[in-house]
Each structure stands twice: as structure tokens, then as C-alpha cells.
PDB file of C-alpha atoms in Angstrom:
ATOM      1  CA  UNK A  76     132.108 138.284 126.251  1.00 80.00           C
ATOM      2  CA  UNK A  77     130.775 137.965 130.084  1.00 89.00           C
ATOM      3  CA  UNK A  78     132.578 141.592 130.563  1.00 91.00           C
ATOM      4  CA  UNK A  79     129.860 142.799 127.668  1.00 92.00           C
ATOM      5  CA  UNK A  80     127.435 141.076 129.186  1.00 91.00           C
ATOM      6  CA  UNK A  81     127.855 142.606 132.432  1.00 93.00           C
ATOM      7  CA  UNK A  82     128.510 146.036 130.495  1.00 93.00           C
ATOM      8  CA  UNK A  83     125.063 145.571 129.022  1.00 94.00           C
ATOM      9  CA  UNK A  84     123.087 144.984 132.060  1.00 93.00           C
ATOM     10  CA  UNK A  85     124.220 147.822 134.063  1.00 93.00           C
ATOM     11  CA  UNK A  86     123.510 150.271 130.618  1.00 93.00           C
ATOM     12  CA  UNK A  87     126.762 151.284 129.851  1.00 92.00           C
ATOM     13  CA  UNK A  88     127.163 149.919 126.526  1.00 93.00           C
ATOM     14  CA  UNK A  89     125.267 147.568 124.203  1.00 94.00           C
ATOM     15  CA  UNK A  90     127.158 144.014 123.272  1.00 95.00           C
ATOM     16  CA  UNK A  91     126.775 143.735 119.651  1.00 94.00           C
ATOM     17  CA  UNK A  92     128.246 139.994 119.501  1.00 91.00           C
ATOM     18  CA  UNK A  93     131.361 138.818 118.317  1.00 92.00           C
ATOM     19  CA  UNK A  94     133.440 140.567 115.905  1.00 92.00           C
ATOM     20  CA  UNK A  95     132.807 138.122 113.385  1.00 96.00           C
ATOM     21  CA  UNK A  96     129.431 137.430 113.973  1.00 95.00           C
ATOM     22  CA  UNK A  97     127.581 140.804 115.128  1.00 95.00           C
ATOM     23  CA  UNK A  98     123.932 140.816 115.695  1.00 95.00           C
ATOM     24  CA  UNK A  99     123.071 143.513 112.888  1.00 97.00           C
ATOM     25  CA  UNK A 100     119.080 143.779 113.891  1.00 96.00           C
ATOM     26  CA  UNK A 101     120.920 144.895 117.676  1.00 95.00           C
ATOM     27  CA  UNK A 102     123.482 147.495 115.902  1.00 96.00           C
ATOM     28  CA  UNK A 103     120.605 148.834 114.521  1.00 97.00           C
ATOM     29  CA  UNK A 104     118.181 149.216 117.411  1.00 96.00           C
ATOM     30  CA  UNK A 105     121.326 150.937 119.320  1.00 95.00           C
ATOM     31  CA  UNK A 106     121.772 153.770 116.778  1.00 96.00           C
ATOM     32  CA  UNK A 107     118.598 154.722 116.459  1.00 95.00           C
ATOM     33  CA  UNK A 108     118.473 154.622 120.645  1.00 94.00           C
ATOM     34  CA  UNK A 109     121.557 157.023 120.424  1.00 95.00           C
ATOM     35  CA  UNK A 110     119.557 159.050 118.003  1.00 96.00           C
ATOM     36  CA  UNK A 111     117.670 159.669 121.390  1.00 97.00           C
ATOM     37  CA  UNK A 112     119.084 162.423 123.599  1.00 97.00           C
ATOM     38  CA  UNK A 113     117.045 160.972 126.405  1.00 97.00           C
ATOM     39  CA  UNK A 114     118.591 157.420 125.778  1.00 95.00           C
ATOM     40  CA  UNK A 115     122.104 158.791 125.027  1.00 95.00           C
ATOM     41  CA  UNK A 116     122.227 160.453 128.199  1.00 96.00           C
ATOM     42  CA  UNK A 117     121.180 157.383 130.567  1.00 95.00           C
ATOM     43  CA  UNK A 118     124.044 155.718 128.539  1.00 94.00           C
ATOM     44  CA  UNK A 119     126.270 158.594 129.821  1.00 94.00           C
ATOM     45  CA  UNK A 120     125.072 158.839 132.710  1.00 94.00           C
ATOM     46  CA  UNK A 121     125.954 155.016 133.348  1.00 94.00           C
ATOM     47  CA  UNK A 122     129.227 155.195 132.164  1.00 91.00           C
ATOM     48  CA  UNK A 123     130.385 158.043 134.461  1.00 90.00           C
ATOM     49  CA  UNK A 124     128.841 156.207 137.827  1.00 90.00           C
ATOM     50  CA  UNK A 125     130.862 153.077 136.276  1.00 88.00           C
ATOM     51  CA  UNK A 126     134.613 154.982 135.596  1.00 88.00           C
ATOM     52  CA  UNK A 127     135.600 157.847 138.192  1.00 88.00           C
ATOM     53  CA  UNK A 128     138.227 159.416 136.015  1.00 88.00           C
ATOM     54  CA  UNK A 129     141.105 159.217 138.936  1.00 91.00           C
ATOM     55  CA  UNK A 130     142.550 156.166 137.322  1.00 91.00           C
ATOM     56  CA  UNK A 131     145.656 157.487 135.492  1.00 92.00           C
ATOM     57  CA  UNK A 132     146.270 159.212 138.842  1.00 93.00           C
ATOM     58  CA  UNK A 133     146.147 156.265 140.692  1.00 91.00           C
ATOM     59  CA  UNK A 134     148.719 154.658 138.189  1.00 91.00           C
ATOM     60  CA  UNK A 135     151.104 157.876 138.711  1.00 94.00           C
ATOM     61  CA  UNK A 136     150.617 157.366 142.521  1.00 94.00           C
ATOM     62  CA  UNK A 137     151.089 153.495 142.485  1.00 93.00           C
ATOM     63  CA  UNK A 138     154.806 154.367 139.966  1.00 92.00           C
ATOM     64  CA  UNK A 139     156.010 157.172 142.571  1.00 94.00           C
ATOM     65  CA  UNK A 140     155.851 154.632 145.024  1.00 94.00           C
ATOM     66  CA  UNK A 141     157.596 151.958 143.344  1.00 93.00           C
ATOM     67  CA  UNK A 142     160.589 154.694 142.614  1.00 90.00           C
TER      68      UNK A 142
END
């Protein structure tokens, strides 16, 4: 839940509660957002300064040293 949180603040994704108990009015609010281009590209945008794509790489790297 704190990972969401954190997730949330930084615009990367939108915490929609617990799986049991989602916050409907909020689900709603974020699809018409993503109906947005504008909106669904500061989403993106977020996302790619948060993940660098290099980590399966790194992974491969860490294994080849192991062996």
C-alpha cells in the first residue's frame, strides 16, 4: 500500500485501494484522465523517468558473474 502511495505521488500510477475495497468514484476519475492524451502522456512520461529498461540486463550481468 505505501509502494502505491509513493507510486501515486510521483504520477506514475493511480492507487485505486485495496483489492477488496477499491475506491470506484477514483477508478472512474482515472479513466476518463486516460481518455486524455495530454494526461496519458505525463503518466508515460513518469513511468519511463521511474524504470530505465536495463534491468533484465543487469540480472543477466549479475548471473554471468555468479557462473
Amino acid at each position: 500500500v505505501e509502494t502505491a502511495r509513493k507510486l501515486e505521488e510521483v504520477n506514475v500510477t493511480v492507487n485505486l485501494g485495496l483489492w477488496n475495497k477499491p475506491d470506484w468514484e477514483k477508478m472512474k476519475d482515472f479513466v476518463e484522465r486516460m481518455n486524455d492524451e495530454n494526461e496519458w502522456q505525463k503518466m508515460n512520461r513518469a513511468g519511463k523517468r521511474l524504470v530505465d529498461g536495463l534491468g533484465v540486463k543487469r540480472v543477466a550481468d549479475k548471473i554471468q558473474e555468479i557462473l
